[in-house]
Rosetta silent file (secondary structure, phi, psi, omega in degrees, C-alpha in Angstrom):
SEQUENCE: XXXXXXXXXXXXXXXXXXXXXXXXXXXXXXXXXXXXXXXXXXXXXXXXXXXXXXXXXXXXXXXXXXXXXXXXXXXXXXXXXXXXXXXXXXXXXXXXXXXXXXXXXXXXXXXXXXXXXXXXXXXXXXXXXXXXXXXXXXXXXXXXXXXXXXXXXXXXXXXXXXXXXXXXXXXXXXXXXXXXXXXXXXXXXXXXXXXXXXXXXXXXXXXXXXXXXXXXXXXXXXXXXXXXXXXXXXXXXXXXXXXXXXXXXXXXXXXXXXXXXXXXXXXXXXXXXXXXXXXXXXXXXXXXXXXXXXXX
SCORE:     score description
SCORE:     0.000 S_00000001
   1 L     0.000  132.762 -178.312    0.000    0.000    0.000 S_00000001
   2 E  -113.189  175.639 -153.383    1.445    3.217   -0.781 S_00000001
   3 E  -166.144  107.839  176.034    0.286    6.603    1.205 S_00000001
   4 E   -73.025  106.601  166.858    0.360   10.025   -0.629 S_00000001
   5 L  -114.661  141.393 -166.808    1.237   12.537    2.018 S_00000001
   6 L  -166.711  179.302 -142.611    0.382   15.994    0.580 S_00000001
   7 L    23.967 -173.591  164.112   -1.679   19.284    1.358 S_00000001
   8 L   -14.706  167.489 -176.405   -0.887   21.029    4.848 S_00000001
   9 H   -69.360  -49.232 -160.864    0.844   19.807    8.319 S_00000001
  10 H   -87.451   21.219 -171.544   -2.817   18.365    9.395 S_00000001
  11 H  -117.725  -61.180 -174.008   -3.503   16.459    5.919 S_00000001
  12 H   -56.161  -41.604 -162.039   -0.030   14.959    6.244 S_00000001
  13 H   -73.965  -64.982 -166.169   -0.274   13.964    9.825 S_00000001
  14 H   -48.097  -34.094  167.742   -3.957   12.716    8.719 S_00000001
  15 H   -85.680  -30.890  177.172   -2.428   10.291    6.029 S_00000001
  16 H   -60.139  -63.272  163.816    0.982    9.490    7.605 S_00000001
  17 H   -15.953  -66.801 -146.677   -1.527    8.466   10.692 S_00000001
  18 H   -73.881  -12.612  157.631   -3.775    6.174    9.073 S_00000001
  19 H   -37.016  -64.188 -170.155    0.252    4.530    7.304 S_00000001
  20 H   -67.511  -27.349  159.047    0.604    3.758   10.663 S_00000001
  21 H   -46.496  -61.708 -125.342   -2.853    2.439   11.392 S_00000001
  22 H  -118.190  -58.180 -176.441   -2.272   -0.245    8.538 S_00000001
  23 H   -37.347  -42.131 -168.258    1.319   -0.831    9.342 S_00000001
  24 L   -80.916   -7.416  157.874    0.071   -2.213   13.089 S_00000001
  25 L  -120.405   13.323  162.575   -2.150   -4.510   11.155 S_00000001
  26 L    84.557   32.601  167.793    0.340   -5.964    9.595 S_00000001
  27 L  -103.303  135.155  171.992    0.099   -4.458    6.221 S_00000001
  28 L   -75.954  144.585 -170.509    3.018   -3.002    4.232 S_00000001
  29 L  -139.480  151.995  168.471    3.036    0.370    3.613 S_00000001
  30 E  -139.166  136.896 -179.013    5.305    3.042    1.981 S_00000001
  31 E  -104.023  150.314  155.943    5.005    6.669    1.751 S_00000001
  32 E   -97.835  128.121 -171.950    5.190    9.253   -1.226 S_00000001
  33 L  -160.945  144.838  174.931    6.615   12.160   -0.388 S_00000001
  34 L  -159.309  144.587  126.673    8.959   14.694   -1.879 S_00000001
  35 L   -22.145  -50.631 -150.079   10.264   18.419   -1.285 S_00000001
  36 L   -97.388   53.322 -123.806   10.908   19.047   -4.794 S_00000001
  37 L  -128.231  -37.694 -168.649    7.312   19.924   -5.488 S_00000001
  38 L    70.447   22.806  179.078    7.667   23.934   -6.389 S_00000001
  39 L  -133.172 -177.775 -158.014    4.590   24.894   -4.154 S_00000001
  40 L   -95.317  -14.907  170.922    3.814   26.178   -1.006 S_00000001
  41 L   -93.938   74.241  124.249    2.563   22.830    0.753 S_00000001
  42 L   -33.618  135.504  153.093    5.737   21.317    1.277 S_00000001
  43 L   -17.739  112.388  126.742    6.678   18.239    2.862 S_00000001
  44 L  -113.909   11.465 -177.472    7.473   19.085    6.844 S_00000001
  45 H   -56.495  -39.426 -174.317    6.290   15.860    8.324 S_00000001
  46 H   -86.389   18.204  168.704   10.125   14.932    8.492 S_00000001
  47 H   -77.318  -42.901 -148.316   10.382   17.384   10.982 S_00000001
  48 E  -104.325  159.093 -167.146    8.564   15.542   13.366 S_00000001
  49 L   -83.399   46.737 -159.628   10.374   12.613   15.018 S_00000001
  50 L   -82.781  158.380  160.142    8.011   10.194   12.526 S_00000001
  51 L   -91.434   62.350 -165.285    8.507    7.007   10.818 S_00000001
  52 L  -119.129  145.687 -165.038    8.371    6.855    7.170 S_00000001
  53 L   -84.614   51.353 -144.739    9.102    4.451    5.155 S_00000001
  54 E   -80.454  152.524 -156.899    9.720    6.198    1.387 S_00000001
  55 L   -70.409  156.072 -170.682    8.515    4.076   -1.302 S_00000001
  56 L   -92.550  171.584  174.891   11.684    2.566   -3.059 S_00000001
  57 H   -55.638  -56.420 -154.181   11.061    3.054   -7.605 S_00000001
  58 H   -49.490  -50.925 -160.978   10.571   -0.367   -8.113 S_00000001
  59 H   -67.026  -30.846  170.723    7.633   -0.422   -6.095 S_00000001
  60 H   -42.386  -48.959 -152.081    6.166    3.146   -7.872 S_00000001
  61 H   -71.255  -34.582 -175.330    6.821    1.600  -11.280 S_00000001
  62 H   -88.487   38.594  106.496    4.924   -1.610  -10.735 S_00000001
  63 H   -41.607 -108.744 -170.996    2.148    0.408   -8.692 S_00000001
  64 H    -8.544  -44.913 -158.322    1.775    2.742  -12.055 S_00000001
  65 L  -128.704   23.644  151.465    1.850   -0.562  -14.386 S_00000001
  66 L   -75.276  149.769  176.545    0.004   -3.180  -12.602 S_00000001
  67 L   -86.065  128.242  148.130   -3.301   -4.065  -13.510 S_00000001
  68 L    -2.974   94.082 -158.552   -6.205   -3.183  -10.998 S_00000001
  69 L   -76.874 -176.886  174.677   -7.488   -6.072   -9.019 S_00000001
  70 H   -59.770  -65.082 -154.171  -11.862   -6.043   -9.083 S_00000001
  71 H   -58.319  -33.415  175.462  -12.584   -4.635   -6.011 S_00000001
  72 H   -69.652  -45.567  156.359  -10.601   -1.354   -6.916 S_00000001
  73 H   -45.458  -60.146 -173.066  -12.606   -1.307  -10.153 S_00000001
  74 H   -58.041  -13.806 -169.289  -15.662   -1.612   -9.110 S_00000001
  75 H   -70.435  -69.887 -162.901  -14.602    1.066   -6.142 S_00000001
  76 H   -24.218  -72.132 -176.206  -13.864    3.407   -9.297 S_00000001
  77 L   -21.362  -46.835 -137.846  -17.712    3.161  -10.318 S_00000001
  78 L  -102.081   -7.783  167.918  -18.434    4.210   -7.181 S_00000001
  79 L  -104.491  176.869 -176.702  -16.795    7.979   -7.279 S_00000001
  80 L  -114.835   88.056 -138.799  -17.482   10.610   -8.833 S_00000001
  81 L   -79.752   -6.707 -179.511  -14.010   10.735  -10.939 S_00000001
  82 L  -126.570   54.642  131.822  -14.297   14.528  -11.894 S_00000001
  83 L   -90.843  129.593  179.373  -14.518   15.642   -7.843 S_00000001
  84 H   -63.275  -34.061  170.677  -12.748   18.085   -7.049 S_00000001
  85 H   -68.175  -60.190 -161.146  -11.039   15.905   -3.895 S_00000001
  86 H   -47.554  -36.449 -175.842  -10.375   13.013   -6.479 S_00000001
  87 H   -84.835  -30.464  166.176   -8.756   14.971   -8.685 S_00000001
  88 H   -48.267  -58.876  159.963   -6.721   17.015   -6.230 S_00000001
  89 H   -21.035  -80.323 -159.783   -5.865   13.489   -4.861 S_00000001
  90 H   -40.843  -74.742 -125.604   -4.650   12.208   -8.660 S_00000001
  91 H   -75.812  -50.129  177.598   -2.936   15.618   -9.117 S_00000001
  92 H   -73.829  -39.373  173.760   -0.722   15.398   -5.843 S_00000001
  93 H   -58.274  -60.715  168.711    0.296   12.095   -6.176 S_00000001
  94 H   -58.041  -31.973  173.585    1.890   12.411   -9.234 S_00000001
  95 H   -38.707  -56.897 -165.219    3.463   16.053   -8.152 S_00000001
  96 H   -36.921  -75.291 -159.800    5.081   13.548   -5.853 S_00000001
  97 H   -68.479  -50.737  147.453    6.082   10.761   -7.650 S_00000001
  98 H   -19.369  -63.231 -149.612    7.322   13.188  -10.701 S_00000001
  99 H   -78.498  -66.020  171.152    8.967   15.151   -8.655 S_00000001
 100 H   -90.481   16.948 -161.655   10.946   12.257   -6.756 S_00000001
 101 H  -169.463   12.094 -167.963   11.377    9.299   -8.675 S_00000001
 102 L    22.148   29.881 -177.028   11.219   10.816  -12.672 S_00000001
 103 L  -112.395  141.803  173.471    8.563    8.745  -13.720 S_00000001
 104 L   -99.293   29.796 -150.742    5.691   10.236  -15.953 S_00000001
 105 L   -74.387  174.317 -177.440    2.783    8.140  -15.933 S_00000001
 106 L  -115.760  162.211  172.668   -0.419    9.938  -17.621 S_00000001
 107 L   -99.861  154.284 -169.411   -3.662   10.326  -15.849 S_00000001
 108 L  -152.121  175.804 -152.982   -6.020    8.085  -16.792 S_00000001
 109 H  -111.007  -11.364  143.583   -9.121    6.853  -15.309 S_00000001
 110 H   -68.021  -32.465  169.607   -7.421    3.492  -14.974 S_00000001
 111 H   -79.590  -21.759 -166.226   -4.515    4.969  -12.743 S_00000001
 112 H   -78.762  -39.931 -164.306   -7.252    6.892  -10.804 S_00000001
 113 L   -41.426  -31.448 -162.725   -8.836    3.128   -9.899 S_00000001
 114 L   -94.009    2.007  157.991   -5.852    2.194   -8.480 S_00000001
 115 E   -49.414   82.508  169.861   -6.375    6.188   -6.052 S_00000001
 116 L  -106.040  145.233  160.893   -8.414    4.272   -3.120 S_00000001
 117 L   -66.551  148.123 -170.938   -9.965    5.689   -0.207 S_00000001
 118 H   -40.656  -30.843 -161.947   -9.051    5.166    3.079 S_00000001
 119 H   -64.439  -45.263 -166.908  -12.839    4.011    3.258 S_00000001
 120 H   -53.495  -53.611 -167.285  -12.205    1.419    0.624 S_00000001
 121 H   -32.194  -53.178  173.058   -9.262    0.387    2.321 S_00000001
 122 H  -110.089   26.726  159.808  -11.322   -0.345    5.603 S_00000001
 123 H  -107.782  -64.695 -143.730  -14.593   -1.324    4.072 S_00000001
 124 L   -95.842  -43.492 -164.051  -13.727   -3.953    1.237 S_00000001
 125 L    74.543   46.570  176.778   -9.909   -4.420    3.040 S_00000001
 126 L   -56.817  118.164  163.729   -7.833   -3.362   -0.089 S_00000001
 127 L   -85.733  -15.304 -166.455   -4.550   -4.173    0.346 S_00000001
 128 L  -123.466  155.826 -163.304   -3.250   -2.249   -2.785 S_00000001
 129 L    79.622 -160.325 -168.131   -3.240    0.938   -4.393 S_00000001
 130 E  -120.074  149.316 -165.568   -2.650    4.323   -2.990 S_00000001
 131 E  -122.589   72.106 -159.979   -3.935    6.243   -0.211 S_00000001
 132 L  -104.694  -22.467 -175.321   -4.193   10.448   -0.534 S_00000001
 133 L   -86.430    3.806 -168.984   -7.430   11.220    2.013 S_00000001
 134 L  -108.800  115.057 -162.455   -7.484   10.475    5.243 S_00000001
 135 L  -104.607  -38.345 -179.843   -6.977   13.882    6.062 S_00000001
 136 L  -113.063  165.797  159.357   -9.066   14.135   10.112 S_00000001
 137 L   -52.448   93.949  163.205   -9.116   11.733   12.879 S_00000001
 138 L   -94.008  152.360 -169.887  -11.403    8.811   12.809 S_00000001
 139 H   -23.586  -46.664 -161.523  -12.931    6.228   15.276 S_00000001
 140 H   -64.175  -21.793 -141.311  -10.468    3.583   14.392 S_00000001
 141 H  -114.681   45.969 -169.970   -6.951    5.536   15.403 S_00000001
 142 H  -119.058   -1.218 -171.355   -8.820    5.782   19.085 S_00000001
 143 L   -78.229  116.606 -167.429   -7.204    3.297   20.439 S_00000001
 144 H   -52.077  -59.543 -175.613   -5.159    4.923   23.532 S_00000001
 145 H   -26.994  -79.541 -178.147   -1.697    2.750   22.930 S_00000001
 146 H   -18.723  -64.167  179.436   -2.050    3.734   19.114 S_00000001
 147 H   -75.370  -13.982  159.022   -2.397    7.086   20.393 S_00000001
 148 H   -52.187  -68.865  169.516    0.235    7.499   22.763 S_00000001
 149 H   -30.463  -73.465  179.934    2.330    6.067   20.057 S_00000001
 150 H   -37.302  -57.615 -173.221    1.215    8.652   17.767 S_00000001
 151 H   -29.571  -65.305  173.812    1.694   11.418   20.688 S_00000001
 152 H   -48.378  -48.295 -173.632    5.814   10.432   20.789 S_00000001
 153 H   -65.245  -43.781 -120.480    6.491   10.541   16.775 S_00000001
 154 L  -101.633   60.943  165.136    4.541   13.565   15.839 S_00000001
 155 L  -104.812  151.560 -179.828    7.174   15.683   18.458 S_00000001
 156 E   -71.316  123.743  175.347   10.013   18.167   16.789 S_00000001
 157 L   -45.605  -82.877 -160.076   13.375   16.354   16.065 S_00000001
 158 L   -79.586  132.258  179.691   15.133   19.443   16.329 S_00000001
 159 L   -60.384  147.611  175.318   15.103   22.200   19.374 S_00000001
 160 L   -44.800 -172.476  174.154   12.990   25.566   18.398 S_00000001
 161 L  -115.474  151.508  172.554   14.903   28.161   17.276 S_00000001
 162 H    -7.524  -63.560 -161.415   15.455   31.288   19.407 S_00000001
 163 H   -79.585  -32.539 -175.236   12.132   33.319   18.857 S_00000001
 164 H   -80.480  -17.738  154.227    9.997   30.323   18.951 S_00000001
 165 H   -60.047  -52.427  167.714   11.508   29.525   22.259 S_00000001
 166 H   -63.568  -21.896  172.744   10.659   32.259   23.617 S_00000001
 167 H   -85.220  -18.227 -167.144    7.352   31.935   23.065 S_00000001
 168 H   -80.287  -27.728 -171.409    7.196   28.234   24.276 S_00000001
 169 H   -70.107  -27.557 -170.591    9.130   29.957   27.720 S_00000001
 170 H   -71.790  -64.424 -164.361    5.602   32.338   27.961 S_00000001
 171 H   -83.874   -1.766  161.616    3.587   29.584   27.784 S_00000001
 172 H   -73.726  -34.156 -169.797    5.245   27.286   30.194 S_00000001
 173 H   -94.689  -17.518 -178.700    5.371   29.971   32.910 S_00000001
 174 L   -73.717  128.742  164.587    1.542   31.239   32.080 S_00000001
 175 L   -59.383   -8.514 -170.238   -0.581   29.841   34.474 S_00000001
 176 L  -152.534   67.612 -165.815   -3.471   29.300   32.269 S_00000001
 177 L   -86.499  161.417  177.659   -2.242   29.276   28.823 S_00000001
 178 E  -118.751  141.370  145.277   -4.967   29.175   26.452 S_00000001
 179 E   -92.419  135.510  136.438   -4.527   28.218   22.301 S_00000001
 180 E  -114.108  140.342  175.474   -6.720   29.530   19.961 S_00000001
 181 E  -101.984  123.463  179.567   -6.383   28.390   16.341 S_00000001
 182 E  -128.926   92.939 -132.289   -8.083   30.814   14.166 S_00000001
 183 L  -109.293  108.343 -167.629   -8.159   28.944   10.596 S_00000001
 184 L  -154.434 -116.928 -168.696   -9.053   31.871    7.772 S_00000001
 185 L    40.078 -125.935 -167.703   -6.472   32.487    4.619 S_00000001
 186 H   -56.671   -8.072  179.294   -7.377   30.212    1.766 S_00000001
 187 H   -82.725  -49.411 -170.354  -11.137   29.055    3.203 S_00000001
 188 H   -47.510  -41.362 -158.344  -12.090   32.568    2.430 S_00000001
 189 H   -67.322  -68.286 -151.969  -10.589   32.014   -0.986 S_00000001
 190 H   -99.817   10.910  163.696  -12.407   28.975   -1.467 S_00000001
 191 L    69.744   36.959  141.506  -15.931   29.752    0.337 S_00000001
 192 L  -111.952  132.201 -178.536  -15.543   27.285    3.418 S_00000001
 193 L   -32.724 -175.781  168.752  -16.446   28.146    6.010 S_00000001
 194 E  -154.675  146.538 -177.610  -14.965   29.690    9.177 S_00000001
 195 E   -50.355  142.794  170.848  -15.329   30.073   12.967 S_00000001
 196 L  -118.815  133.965 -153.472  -17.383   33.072   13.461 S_00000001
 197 H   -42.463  -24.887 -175.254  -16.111   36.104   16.028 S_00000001
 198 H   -77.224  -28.847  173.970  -18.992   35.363   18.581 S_00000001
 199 H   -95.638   15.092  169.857  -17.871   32.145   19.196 S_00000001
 200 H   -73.003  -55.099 -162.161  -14.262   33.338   19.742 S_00000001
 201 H   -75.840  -47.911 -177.000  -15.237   35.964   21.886 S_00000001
 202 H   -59.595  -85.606 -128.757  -17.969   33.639   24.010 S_00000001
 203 H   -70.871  -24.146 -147.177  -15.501   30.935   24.402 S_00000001
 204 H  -110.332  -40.584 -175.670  -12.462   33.486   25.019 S_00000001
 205 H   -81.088  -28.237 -162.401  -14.922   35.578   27.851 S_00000001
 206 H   -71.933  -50.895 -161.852  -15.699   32.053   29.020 S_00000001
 207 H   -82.832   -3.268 -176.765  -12.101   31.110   30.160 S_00000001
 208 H   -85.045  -45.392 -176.896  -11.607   34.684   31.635 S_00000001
 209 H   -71.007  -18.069 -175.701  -14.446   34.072   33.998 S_00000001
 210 H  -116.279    2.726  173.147  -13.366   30.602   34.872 S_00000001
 211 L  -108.313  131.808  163.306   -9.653   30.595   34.714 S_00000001
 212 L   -63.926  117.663  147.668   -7.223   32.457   36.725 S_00000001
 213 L    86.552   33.206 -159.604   -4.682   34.450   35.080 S_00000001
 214 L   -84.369  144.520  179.962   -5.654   32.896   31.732 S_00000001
 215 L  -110.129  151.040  152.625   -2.887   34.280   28.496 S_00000001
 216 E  -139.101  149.250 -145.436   -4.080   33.639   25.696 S_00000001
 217 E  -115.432   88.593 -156.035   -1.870   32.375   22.602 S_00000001
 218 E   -86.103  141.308 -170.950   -3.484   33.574   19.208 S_00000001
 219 E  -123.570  105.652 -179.945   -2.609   31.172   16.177 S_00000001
 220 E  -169.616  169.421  160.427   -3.819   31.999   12.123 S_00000001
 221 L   -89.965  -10.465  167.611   -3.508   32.596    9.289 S_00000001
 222 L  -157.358   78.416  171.925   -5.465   35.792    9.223 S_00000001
 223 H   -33.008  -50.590 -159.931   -3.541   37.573   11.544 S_00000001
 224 H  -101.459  -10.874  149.378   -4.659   40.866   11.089 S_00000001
 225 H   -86.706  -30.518 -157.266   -8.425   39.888   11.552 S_00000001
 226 H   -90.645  -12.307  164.389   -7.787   37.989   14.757 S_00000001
 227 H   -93.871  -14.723  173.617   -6.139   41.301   16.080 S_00000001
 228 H   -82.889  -52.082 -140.172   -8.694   43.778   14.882 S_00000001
 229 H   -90.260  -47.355 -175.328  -11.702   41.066   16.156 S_00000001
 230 L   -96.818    9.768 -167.605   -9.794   40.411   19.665 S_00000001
 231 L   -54.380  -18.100 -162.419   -8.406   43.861   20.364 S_00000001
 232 L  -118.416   62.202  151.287  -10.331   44.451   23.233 S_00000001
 233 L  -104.754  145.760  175.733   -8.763   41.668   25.250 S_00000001
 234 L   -89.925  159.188  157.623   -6.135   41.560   28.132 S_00000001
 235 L    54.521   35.340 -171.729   -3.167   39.145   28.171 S_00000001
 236 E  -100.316  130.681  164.275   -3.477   38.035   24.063 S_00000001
 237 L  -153.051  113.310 -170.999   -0.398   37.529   22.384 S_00000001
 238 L   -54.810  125.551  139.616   -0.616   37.058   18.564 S_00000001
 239 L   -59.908   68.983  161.910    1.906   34.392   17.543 S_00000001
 240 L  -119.730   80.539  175.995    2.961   35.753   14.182 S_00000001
 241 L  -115.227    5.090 -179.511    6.901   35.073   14.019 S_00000001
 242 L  -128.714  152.651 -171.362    6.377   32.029   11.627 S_00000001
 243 L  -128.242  174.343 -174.005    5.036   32.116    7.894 S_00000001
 244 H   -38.894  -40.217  145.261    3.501   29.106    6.183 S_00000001
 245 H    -8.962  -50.046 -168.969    6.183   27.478    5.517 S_00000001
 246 H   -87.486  -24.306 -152.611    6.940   27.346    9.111 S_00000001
 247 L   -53.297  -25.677  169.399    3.479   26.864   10.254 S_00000001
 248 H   -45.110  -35.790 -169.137    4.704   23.196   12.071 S_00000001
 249 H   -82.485   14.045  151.739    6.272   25.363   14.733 S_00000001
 250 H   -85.007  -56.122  174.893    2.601   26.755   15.463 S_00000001
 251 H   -34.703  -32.484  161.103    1.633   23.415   15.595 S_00000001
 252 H   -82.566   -4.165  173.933    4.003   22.911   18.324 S_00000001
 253 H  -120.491  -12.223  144.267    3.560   25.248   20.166 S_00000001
 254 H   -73.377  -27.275  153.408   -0.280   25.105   20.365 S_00000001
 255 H   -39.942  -79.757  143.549    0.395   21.940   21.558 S_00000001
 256 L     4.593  -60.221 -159.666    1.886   23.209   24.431 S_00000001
 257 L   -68.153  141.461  175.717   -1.252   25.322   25.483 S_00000001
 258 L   -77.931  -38.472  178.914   -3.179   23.530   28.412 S_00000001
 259 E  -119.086  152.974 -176.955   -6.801   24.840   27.112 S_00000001
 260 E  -121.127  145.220  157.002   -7.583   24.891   23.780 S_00000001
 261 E  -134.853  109.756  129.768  -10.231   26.877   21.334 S_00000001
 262 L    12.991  153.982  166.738  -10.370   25.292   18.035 S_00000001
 263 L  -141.321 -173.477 -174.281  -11.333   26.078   14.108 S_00000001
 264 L  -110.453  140.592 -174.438  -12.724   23.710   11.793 S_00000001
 265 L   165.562  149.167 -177.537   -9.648   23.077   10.158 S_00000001
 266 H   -72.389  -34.496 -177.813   -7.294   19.625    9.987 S_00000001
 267 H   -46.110  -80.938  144.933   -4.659   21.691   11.965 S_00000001
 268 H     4.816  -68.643 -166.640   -7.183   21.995   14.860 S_00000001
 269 H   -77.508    1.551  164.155   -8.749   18.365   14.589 S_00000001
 270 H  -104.959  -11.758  166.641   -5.184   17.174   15.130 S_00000001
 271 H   -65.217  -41.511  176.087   -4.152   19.209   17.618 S_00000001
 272 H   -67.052  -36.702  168.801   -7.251   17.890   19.765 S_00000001
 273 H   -44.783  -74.638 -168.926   -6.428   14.129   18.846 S_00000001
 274 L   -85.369   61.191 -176.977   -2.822   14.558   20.144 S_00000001
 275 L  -123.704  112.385 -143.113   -3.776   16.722   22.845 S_00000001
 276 L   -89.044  -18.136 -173.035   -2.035   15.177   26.168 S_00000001
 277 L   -71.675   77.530 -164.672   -3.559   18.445   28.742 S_00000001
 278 L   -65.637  -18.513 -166.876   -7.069   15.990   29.641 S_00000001
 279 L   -97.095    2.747  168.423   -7.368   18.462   32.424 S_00000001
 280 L   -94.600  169.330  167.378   -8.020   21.557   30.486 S_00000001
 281 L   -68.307  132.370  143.815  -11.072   23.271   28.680 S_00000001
 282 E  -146.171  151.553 -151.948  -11.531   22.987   25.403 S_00000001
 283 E  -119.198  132.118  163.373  -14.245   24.261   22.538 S_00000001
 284 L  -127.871  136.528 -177.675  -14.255   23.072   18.819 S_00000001
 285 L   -64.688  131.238  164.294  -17.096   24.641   16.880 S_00000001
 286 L   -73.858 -166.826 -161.126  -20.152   23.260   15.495 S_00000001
 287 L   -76.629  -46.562  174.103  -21.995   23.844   12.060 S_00000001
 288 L   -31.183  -69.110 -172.266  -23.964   26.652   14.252 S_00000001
 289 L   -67.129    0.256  175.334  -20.184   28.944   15.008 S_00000001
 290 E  -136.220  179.447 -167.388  -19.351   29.101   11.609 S_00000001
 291 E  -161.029  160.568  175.697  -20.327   30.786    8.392 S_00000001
 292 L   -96.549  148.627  156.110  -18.809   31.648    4.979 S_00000001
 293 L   -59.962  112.864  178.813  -17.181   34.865    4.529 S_00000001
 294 L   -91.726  158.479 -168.524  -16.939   36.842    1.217 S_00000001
 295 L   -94.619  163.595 -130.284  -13.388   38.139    0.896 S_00000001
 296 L  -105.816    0.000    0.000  -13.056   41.778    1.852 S_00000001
């Protein structure tokens, strides 16, 4: 089985996860992955003290030029092959495999068959093909060992750097640190929704009344709303010293925060999975807190 890791730090985590899910059932697995991509969602997964396996060529080219067993055909039937996720899928997996291995295969609607979903994978029990979607947490990867496990790789090899230190020293000595992840940049772009300011501000007034001394340690991507929208707060301190590129070392350092408030966002739904502070508050939004935005 091979395992496409691609889009953002929580899309990678979400497929490098569910690698590890299938390795621990005794399936082989290899990941595609590459740097040499020319875009702004790089690889940083290799950051993290993780275990990947990268697929060797042999195994790409006879992926690419194997025939399909039935159940992956008939799965094909069963999309919608011009979805926008399918194709997105298609599209990164070869960026990959292009990119790191010089093979050129064309897409074809026979190479997408062999594209499976995680679901096929654990409804039918596909042993074969490729893997680009399991992007959030699901029931199965609930298992506390598993997650423990998980807890240890997805840690920083390498100590922060200076500025990023400094912030992790703030939030170790605040008695109450709060994270908020505030998830806005490209969902505006693309008309998904977003967390809407009342329930920042309820949930944010909430922890004032019930925490002592709470800081709280603002995280986004649209910086310069969450400081206009939270201005009239005490003890806030925007986190913008990192730029996308970078964005794991928010991820680590929202980690860090004992209470959390949430976005809808993969970043978010992985920070709560591998979230070790059981004794803190934390709010992730329902369909009700969020709404789409037209961009300004």
């Amino acid at each position: 089985m091979l395992i496409c890791l691609n889009g953002g730090l929580g899309n990678q985590i979400g497929n490098y996860v569910f690698g590890q899910f299938l390795i621990e059932k005794g399936i082989d697995v290899e990941f595609v992955f590459s740097d040499n991509v020319n875009d702004a969602r790089a690889i940083v997964l290799d950051r993290f003290n993780v275990d990947l396996t990268p697929a060797k060529k042999e195994t790409i080219e006879k992926f690419l030029f194997e025939k399909p067993g039935a159940k992956q055909v008939s799965t094909l039937f069963t999309k919608n092959i011009f979805d926008k996720i399918w194709r997105n899928n298609l599209w990164n997996f070869l960026k990959r495999i292009r990119a790191e291995y010089a093979v050129y295969p064309k897409k074809t609607p026979f190479l997408l068959s062999k594209i499976v979903s995680y679901k096929d994978v654990l409804k039918y029990g596909c042993r074969v093909g490729a893997v680009c979607d399991c992007y959030s947490p699901i029931p199965e990867f609930n298992d506390e060992k598993f997650k423990e496990k998980m807890q240890k790789q997805l840690t920083l090899k390498e100590p922060l750097d200076e500025k990023n230190n400094q912030i992790l020293k703030m939030i170790k000595n605040a008695k109450n640190p709060v994270g908020v992840h505030i998830r806005r940049g490209d969902f505006i772009d693309f008309k998904f929704p977003v967390v809407k300011s009342e329930f920042l501000i309820e949930k944010m007034e909430y922890m004032m009344k019930t925490l002592m001394e709470p800081e709280f340690f603002i995280f986004s991507n649209g910086m310069d709303w969450a400081k206009e929208t939270l201005k009239d707060f005490n003890n806030v301190h925007f986190v913008d010293i990192n730029d996308e590129a970078h964005g794991y070392l928010d991820f680590v350092l929202f980690n860090e925060c004992i209470h959390r408030i949430y976005s809808n966002s993969t970043f978010s739904l992985w920070a709560r999975y591998l979230n070790r502070h059981k004794e803190g508050f934390e709010f992730y939004p329902d369909e009700n807190d969020m709404q789409v935005e037209e961009k300004a």
